[in-house]
CSV table of C-alpha atoms in Angstrom, one decimal:
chain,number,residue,atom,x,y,z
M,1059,UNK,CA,-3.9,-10.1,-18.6
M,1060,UNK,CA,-2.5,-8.8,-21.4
M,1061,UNK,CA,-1.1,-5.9,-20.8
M,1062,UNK,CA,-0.6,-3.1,-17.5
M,1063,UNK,CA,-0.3,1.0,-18.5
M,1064,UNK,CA,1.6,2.5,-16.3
M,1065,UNK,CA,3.0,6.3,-16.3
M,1066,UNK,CA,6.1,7.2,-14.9
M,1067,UNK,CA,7.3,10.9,-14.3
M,1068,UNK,CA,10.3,11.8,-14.8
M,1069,UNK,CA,10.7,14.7,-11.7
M,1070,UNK,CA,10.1,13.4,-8.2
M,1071,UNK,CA,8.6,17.0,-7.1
M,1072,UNK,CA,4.9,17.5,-7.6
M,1073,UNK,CA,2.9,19.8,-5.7
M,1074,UNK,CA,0.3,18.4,-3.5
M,1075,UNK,CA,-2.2,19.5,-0.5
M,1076,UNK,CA,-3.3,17.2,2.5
M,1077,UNK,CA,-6.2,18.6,3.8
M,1078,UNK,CA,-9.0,17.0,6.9
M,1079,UNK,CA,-11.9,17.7,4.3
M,1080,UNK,CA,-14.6,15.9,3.3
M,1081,UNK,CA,-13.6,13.5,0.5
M,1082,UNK,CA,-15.6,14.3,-2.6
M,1083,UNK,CA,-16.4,18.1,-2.5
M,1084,UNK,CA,-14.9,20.1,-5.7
M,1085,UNK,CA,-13.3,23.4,-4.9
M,1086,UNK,CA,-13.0,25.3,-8.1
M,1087,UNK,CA,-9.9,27.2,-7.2
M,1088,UNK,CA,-6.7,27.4,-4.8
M,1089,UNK,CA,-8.8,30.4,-3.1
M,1090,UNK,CA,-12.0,28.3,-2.1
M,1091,UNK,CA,-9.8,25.7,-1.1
M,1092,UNK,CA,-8.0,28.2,1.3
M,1093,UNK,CA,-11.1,29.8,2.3
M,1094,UNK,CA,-12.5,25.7,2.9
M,1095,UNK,CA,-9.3,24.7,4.7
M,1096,UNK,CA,-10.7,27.2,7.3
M,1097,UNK,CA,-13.4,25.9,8.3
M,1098,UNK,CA,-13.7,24.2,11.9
M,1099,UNK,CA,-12.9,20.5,11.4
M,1100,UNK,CA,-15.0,17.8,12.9
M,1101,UNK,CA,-13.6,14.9,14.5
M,1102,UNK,CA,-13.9,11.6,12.6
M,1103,UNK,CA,-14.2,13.2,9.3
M,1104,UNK,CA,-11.8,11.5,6.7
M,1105,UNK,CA,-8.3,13.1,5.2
M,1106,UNK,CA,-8.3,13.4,1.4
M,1107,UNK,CA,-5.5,14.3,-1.2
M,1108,UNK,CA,-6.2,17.3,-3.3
M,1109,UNK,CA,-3.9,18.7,-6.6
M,1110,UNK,CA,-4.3,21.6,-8.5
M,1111,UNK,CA,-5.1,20.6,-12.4
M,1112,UNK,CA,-3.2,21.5,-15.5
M,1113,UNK,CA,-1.6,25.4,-14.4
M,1114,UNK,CA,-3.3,25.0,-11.1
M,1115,UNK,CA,-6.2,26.3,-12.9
M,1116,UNK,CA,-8.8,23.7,-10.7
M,1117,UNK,CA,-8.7,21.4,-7.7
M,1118,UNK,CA,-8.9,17.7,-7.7
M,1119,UNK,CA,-9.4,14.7,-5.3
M,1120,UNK,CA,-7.2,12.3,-6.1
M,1121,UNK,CA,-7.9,9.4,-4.0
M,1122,UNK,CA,-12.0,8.3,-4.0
M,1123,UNK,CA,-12.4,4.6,-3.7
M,1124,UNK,CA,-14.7,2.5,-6.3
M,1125,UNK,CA,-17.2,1.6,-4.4
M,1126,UNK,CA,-20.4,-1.0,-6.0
M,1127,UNK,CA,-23.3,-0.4,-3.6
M,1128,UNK,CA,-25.0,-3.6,-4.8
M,1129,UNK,CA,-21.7,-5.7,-5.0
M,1130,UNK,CA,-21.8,-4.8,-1.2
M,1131,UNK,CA,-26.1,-5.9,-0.7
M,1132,UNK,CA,-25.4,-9.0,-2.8
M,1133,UNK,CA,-21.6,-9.9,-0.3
M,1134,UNK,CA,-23.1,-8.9,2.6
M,1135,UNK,CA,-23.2,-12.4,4.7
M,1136,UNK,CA,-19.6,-12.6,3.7
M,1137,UNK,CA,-19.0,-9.2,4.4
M,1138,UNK,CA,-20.6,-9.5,7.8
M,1139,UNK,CA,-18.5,-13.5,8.2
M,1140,UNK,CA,-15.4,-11.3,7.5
M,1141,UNK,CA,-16.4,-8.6,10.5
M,1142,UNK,CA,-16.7,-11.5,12.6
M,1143,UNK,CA,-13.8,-13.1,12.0
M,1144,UNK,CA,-11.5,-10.3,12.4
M,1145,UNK,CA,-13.3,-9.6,16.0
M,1146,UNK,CA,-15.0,-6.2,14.6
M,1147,UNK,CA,-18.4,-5.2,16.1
M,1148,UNK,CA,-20.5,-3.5,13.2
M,1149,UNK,CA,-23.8,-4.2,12.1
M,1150,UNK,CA,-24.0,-3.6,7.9
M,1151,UNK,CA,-27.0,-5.1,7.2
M,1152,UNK,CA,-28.7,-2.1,9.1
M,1153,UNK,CA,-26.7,0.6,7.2
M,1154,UNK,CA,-27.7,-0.8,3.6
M,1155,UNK,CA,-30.5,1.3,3.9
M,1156,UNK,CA,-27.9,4.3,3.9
M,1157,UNK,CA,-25.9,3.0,1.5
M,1158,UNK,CA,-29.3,2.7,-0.9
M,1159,UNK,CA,-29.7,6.3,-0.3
M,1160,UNK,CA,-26.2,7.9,-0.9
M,1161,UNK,CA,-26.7,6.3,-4.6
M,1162,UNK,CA,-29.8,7.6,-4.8
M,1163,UNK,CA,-28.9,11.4,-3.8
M,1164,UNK,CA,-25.7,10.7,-6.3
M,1165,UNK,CA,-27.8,10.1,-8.8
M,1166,UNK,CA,-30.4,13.0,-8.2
M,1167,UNK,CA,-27.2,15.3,-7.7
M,1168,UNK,CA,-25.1,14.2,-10.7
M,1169,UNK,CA,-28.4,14.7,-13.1
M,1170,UNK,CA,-28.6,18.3,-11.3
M,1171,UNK,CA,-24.4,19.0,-12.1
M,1172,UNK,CA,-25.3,17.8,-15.9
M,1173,UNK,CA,-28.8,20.2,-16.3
M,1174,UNK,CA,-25.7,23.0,-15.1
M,1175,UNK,CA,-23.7,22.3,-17.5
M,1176,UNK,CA,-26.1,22.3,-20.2
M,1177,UNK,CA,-27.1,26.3,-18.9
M,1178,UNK,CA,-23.8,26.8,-19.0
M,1179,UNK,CA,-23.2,25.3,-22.7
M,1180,UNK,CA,-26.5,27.3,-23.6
M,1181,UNK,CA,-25.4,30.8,-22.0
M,1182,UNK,CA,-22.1,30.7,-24.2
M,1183,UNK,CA,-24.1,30.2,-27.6
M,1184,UNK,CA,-26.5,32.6,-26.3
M,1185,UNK,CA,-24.0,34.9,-26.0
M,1186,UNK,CA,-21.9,34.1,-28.7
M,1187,UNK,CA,-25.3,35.2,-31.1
M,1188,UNK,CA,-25.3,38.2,-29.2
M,1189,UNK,CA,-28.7,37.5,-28.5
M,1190,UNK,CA,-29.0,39.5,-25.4
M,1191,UNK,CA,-33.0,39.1,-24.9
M,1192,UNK,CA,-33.0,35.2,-24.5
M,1193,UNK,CA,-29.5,35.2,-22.9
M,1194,UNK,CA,-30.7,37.6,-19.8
M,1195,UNK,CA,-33.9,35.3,-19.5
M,1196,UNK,CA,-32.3,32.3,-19.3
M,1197,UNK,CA,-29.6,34.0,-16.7
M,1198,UNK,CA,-32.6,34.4,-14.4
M,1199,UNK,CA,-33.5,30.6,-14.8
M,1200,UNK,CA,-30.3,29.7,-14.3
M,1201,UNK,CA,-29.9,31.5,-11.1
M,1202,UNK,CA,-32.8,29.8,-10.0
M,1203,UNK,CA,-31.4,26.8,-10.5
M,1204,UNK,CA,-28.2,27.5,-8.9
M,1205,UNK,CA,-29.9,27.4,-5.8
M,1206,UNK,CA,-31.6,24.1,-6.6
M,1207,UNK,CA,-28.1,22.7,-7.6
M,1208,UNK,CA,-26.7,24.0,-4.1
M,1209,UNK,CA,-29.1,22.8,-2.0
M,1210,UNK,CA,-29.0,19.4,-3.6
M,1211,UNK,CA,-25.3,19.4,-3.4
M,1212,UNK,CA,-25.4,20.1,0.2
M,1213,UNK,CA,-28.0,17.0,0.1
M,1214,UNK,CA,-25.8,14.5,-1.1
M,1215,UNK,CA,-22.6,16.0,0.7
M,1216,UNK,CA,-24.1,15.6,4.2
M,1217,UNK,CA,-25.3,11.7,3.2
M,1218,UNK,CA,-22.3,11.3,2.1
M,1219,UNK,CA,-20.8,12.1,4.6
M,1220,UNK,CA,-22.5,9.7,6.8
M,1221,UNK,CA,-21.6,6.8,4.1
M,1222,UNK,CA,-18.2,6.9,3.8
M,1223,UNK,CA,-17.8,6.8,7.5
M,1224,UNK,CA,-19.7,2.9,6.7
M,1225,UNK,CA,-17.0,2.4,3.9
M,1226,UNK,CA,-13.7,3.2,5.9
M,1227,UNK,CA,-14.5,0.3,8.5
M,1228,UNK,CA,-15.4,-2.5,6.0
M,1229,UNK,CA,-12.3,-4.9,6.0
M,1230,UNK,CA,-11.1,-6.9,2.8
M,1231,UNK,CA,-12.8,-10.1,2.4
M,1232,UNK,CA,-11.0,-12.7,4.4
M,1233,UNK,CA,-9.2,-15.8,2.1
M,1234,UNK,CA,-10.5,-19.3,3.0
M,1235,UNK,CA,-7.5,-20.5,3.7
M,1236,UNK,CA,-6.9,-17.8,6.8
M,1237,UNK,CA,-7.1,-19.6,10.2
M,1238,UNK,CA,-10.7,-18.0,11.7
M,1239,UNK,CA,-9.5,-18.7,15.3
M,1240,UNK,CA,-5.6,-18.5,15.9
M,1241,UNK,CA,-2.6,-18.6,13.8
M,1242,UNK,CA,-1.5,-22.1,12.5
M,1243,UNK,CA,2.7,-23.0,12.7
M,1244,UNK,CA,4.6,-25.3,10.1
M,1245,UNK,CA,8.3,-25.8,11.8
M,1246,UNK,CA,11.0,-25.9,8.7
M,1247,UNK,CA,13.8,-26.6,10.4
M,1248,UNK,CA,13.7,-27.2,14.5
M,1249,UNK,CA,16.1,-25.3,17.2
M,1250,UNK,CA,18.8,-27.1,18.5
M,1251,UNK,CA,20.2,-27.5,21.7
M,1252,UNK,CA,23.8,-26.0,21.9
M,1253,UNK,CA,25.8,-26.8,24.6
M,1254,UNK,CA,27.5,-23.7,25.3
M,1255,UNK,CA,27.0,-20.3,27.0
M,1256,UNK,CA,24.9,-18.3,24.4
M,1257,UNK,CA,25.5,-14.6,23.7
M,1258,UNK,CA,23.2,-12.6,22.2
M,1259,UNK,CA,24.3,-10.8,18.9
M,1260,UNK,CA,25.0,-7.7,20.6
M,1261,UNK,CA,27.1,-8.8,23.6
M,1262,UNK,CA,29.3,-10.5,20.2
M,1263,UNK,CA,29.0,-7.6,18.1
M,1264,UNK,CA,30.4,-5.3,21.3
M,1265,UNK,CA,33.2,-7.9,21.5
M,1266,UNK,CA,34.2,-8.1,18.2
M,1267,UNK,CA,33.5,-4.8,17.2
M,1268,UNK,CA,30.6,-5.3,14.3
M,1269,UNK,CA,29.3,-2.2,15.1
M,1270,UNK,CA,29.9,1.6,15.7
M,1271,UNK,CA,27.1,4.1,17.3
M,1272,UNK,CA,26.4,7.8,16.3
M,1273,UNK,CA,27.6,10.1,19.5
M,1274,UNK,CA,24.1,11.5,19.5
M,1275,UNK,CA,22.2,8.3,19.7
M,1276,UNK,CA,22.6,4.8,20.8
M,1277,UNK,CA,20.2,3.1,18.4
M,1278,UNK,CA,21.8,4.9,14.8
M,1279,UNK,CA,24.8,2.8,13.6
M,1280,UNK,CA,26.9,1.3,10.7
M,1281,UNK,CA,28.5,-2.0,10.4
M,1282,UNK,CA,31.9,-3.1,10.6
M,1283,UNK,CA,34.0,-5.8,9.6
M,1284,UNK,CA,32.3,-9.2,8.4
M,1285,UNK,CA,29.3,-7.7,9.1
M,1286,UNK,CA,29.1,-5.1,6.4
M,1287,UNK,CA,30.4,-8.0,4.0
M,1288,UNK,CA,27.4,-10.5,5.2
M,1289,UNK,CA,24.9,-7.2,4.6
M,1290,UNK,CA,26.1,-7.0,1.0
M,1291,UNK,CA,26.1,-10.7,0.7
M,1292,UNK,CA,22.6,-11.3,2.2
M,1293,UNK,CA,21.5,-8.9,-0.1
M,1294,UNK,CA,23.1,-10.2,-3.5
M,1295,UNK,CA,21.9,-13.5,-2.7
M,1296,UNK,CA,18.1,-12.9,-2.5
M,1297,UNK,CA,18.5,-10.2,-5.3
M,1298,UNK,CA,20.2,-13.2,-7.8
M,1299,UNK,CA,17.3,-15.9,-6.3
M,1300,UNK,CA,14.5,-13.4,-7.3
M,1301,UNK,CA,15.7,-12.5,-10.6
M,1302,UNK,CA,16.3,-16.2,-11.4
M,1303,UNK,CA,12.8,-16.3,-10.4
M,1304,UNK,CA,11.7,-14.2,-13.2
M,1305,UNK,CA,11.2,-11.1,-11.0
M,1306,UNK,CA,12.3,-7.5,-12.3
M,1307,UNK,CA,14.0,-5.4,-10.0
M,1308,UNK,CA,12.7,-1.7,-9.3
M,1309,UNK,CA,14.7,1.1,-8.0
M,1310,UNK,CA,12.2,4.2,-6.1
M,1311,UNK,CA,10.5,4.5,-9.7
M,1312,UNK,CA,7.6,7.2,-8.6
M,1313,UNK,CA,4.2,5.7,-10.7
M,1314,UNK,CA,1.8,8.6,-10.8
M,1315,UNK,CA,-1.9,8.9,-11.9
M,1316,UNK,CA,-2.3,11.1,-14.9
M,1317,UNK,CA,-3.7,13.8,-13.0
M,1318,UNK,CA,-0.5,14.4,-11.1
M,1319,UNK,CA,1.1,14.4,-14.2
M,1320,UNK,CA,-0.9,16.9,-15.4
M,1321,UNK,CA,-1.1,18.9,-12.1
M,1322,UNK,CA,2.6,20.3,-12.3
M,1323,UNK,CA,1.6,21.3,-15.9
M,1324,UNK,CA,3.3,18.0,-17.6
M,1325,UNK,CA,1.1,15.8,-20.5
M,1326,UNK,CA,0.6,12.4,-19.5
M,1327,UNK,CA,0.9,11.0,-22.9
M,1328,UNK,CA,3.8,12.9,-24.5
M,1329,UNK,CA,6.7,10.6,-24.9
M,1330,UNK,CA,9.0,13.7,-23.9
M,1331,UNK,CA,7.7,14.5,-20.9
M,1332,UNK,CA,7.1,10.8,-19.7
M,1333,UNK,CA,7.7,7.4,-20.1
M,1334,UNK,CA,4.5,5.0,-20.4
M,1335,UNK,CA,5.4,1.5,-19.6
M,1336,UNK,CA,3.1,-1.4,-21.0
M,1337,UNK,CA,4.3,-4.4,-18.5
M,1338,UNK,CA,3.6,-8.0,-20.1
M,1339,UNK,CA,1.3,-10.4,-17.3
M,1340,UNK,CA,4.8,-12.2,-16.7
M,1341,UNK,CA,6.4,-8.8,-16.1
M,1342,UNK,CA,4.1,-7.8,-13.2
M,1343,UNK,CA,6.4,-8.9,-10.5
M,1344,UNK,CA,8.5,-6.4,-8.8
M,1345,UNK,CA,11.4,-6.6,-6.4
M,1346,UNK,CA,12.7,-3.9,-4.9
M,1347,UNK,CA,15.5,-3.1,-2.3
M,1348,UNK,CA,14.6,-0.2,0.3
M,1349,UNK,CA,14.8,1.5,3.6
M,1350,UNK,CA,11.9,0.4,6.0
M,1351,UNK,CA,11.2,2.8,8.9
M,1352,UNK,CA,9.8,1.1,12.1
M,1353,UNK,CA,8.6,4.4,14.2
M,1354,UNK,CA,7.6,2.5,17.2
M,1355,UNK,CA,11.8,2.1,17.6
M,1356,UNK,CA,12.4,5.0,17.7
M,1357,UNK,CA,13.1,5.5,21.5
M,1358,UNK,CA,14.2,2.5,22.5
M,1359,UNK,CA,17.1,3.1,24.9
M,1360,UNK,CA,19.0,0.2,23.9
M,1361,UNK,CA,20.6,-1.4,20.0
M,1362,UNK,CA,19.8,-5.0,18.4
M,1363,UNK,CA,19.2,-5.8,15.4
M,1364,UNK,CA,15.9,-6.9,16.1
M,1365,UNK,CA,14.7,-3.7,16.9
M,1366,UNK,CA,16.1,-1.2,14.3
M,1367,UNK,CA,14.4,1.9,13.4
M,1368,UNK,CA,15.3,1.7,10.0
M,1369,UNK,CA,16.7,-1.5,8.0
M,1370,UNK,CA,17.4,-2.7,4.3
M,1371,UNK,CA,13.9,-4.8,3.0
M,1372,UNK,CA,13.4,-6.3,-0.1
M,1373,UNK,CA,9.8,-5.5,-1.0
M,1374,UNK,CA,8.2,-8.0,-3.3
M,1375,UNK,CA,4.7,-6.8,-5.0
M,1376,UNK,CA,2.9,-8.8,-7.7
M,1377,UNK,CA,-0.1,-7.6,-9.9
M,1378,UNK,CA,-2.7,-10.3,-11.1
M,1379,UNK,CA,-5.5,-10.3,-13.3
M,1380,UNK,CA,-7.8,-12.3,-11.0
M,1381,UNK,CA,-8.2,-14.2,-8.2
M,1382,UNK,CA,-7.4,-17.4,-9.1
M,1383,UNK,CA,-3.6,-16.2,-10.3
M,1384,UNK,CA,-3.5,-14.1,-7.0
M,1385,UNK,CA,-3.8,-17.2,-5.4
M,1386,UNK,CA,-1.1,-19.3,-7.8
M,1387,UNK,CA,1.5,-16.3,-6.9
M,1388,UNK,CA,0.9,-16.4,-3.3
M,1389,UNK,CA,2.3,-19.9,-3.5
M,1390,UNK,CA,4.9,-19.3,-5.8
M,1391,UNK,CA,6.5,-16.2,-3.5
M,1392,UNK,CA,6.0,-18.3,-0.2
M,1393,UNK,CA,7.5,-21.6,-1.8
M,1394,UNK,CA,10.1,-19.4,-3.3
M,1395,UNK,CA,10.9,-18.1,0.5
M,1396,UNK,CA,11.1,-21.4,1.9
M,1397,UNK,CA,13.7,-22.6,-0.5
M,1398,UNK,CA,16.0,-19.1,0.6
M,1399,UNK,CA,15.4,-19.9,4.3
M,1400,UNK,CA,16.0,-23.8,4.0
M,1401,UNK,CA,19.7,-22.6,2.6
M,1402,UNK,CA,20.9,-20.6,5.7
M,1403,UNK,CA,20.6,-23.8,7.8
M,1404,UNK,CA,18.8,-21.9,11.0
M,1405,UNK,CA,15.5,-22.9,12.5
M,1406,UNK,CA,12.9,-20.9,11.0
M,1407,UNK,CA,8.9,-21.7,10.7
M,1408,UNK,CA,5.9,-20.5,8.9
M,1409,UNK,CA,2.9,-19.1,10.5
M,1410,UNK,CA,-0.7,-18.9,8.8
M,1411,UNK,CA,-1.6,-15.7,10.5
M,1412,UNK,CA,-5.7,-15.8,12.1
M,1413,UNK,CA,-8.4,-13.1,10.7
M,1414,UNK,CA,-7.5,-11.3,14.0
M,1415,UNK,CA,-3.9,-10.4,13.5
M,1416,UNK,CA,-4.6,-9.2,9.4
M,1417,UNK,CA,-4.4,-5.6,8.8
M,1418,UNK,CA,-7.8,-4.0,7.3
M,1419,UNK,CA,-6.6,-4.6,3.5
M,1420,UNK,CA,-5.4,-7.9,3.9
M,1421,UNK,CA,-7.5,-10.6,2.9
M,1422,UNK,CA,-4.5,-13.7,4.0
M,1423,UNK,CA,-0.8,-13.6,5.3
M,1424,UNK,CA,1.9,-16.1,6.1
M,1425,UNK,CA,4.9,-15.4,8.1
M,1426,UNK,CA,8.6,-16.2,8.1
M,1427,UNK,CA,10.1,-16.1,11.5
M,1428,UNK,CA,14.1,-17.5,12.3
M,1429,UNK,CA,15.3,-18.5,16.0
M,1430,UNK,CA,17.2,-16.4,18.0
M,1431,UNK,CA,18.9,-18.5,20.6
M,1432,UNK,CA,19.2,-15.5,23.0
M,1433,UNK,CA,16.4,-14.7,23.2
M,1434,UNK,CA,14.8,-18.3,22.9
M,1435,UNK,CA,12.3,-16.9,20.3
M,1436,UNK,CA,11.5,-16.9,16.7
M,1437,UNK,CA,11.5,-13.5,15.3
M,1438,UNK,CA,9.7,-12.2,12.0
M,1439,UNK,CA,11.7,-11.3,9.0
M,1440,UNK,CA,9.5,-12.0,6.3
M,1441,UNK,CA,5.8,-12.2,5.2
M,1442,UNK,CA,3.6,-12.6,1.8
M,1443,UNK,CA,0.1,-11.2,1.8
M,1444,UNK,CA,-2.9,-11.4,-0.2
M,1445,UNK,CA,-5.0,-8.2,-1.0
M,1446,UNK,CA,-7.3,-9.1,-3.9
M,1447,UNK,CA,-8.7,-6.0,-5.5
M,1448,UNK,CA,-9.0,-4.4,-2.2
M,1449,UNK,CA,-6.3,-1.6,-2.1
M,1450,UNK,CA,-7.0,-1.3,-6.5
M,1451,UNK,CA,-10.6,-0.2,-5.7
M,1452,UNK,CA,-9.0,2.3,-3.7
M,1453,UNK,CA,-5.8,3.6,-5.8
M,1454,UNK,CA,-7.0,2.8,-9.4
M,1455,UNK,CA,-4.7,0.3,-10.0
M,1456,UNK,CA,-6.3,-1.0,-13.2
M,1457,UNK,CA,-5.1,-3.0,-16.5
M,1458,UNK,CA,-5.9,-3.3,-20.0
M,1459,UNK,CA,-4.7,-2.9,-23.3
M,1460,UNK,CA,-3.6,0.6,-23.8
M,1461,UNK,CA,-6.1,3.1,-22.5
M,1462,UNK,CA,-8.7,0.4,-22.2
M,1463,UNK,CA,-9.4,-0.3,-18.3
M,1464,UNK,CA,-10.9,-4.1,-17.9
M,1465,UNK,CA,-10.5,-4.6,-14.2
M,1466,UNK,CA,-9.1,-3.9,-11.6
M,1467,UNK,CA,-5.5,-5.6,-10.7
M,1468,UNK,CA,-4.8,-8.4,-7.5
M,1469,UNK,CA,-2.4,-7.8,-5.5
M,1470,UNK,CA,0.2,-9.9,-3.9
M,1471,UNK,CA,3.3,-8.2,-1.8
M,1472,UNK,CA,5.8,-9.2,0.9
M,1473,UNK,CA,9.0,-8.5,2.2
M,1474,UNK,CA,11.5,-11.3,1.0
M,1475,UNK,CA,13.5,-10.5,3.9
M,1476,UNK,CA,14.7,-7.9,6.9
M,1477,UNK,CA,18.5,-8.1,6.9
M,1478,UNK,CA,19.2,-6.7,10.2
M,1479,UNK,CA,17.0,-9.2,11.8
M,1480,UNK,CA,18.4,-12.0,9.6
M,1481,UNK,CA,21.7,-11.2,10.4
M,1482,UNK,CA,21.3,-11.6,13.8
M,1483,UNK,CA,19.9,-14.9,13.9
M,1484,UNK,CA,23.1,-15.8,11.9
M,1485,UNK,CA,25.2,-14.8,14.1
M,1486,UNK,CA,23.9,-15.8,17.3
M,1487,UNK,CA,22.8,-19.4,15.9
M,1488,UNK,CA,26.3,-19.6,14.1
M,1489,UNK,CA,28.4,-18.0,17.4
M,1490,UNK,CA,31.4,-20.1,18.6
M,1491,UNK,CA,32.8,-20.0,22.5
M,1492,UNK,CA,33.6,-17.5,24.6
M,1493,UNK,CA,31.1,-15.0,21.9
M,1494,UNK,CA,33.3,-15.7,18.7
M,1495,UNK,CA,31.5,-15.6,15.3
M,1496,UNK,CA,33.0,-16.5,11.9
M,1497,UNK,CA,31.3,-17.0,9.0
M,1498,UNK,CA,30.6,-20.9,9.0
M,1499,UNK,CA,31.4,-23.6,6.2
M,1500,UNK,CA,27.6,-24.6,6.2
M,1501,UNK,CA,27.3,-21.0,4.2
M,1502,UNK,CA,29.8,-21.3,1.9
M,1503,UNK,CA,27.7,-19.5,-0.6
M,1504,UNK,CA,27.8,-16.0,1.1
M,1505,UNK,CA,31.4,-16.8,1.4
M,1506,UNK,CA,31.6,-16.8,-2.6
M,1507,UNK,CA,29.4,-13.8,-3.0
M,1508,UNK,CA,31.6,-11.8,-0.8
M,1509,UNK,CA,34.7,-12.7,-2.5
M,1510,UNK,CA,33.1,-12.0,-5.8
């Protein structure tokens, strides 16, 4: 891969609409859009981004995923292996036949939207000769075939409609090397047994004072002490491990699609108003350091850092040209993640995740989970996935040289870590009598990035 175009814009604010319509239909102003938004909704259909274009002068889907019909006939026992596998009870091969006719009315409607434009080209020379005779005559014809175009629009609209609800359940392929039955385990480094009373990291936290709770809620907090000194640590460390790694840190850069640009009146390729970034193969790793929100958390009762409803990630995301270095990066991030784990000295292990616990656009994942001794579990705080061209397809995440698309880009992502969770583990697998924790000798290297 030589090269990856990518447009940044420089204002966060762009207008956009969410609306429940039917992805696909062109509304050629704000007021048909209104007037559509209207209409009574019907359960199942599918939620689709709209923008206005340059001046808000048209409306735009933003969002249609790249779908090739006979890519799918040609994968469809793999497709079908994958439905399986993941425990999902849909029968493609019958729906092929569908599929074979939403390309068909495509087609047929497409051919009908160019013969419209051609009037259309016609009628303004027409006009422009002030030929009034031949201009009213082919006015007539043309209104004629203004019904023809509508009925075939409403044609294809209600096929498609039918189709895309086919597309939105197909998974992403699943990787050979995902477990078809359960998950598969790989112990790193094996719990102890430690012969005193163990505390969990709250009842030490409580004691020593690590944290301090908002009056209006028992689960928002801040950190105190050593605590907010191992945060900054934790986080310095995997920060200097990935950069070493070659990876480029990223900090809430907004990446937009032209048309967004060009939504809010901006020129996508005007060095003033934005800055086009051409990203070398080797660059195409990206680290960043965010805020993950975890809604199910929300009203929980009770505080550990196991159970946050927000907490300090570092997001890892990878774009490859094909397969084959999706699959190199995969190992290199989870090999990478095992040499950070190994050098906290707690009991941690790596699960192969089965087809039944992936997420639709996941095509492989392997977990990181460390031991809580409190609880007497492991507890996930770091994963690397595989998604192939799966979630491209569907955002236009392409490279090439310049403006030149030649495919479509592989993705790889993880989290690197969850700090909250992390620090927990330390401190319950480090904790001293009587619910005392000090930072130990064994990591002496947070020790010299907090003094830094």
């Amino acid at each position: 891969m030589e090269s990856i175009s990518l447009v940044i814009c420089r204002f966060h604010s762009y207008r956009k609409l969410l609306t429940n319509l039917s992805p696909l239909k062109f509304y050629r102003n704000k007021h048909q859009l209104a007037a559509a938004t209207d209409e009574v909704r019907h359960p199942g259909k599918l939620s689709t981004l709209f923008v206005p274009g340059r001046y808000g002068a048209n409306m735009y889907q933003i969002v249609k995923p790249v779908i090739n019909i006979n890519e799918i006939v040609q994968n469809i026992n793999t497709i079908q292996h994958s439905f399986r596998s993941r425990g999902i009870d849909v029968d493609i091969e019958n729906s092929i036949d569908l599929l074979r006719q939403f390309e068909t009315e495509r087609d047929s409607y497409l051919k009908f939207v160019e013969k419209d434009h051609e009037y259309l080209t016609e009628l303004k020379n027409l006009k422009s000769l002030n030929d009034e005779s031949k201009y009213n005559n082919l006015r007539r014809e043309h209104d004629t075939f203004l019904i023809e175009l509508k009925a075939a629009k409403e044609k294809f609209q209600h096929i498609e409609e039918m189709f895309l609800s086919i597309i939105a359940k197909l998974p992403n392929i699943i990787h050979p090397c995902t477990p078809l039955q359960s998950d598969t385990i790989e112990e790193y480094v094996t719990p102890k047994e430690i012969n005193l009373t163990l505390w969990s990291h709250v009842e030490i936290g409580k004691k020593m004072s690590f944290f301090k709770h908002s009056k209006n809620s028992s689960v928002s907090y801040y950190l105190t002490g050593i605590l907010s000194d191992l945060e900054l640590a934790i986080q310095t460390y995997f920060y200097n491990k990935f950069i070493e790694n070659g990876r480029t840190p990223m900090a809430c850069v907004d990446f937009c699609k032209s048309f967004l640009l060009e939504a809010v009146g901006l020129d996508p390729f005007s060095p003033d108003q934005c800055i086009s970034l051409k990203l070398k193969a080797e660059q195409g790793q990206k680290l960043h350091l965010g805020r993950c929100y975890n809604a199910k958390h929300r009203h929980q009762k009770s505080f550990d850092l196991f159970s946050v409803v927000q907490s300090s990630n570092f997001h890892c995301l990878t774009l490859c040209e094909d397969s084959k270095n999706e699959d190199e990066e995969f190992e290199s991030l989870f090999n990478l993640l095992i040499s950070c784990y190994s050098d906290f000295k707690i009991p941690f292990r790596a699960v192969n995740c089965g087809a039944k616990n992936l997420n639709t656009t996941e095509s492989r994942r392997k977990l990181l989970e460390v031991w809580s001794p409190a609880e007497q579990m492991y507890k996930p705080v770091a994963y690397v996935s595989q998604r192939g061209d799966f979630v491209s397809k569907r955002l236009h995440v392409t490279y090439g040289v310049e403006h030149v698309i030649e495919g479509y880009c592989h993705m790889v992502e993880g989290v690197a870590v969850n700090i909250p969770v992390l620090m927990g583990c330390i401190i319950e697998n480090f904790q001293k009598s009587n619910g005392i924790f000090e930072l130990p000798d064994e990591l002496s290297f947070l020790h010299n990035l907090i003094n830094e």
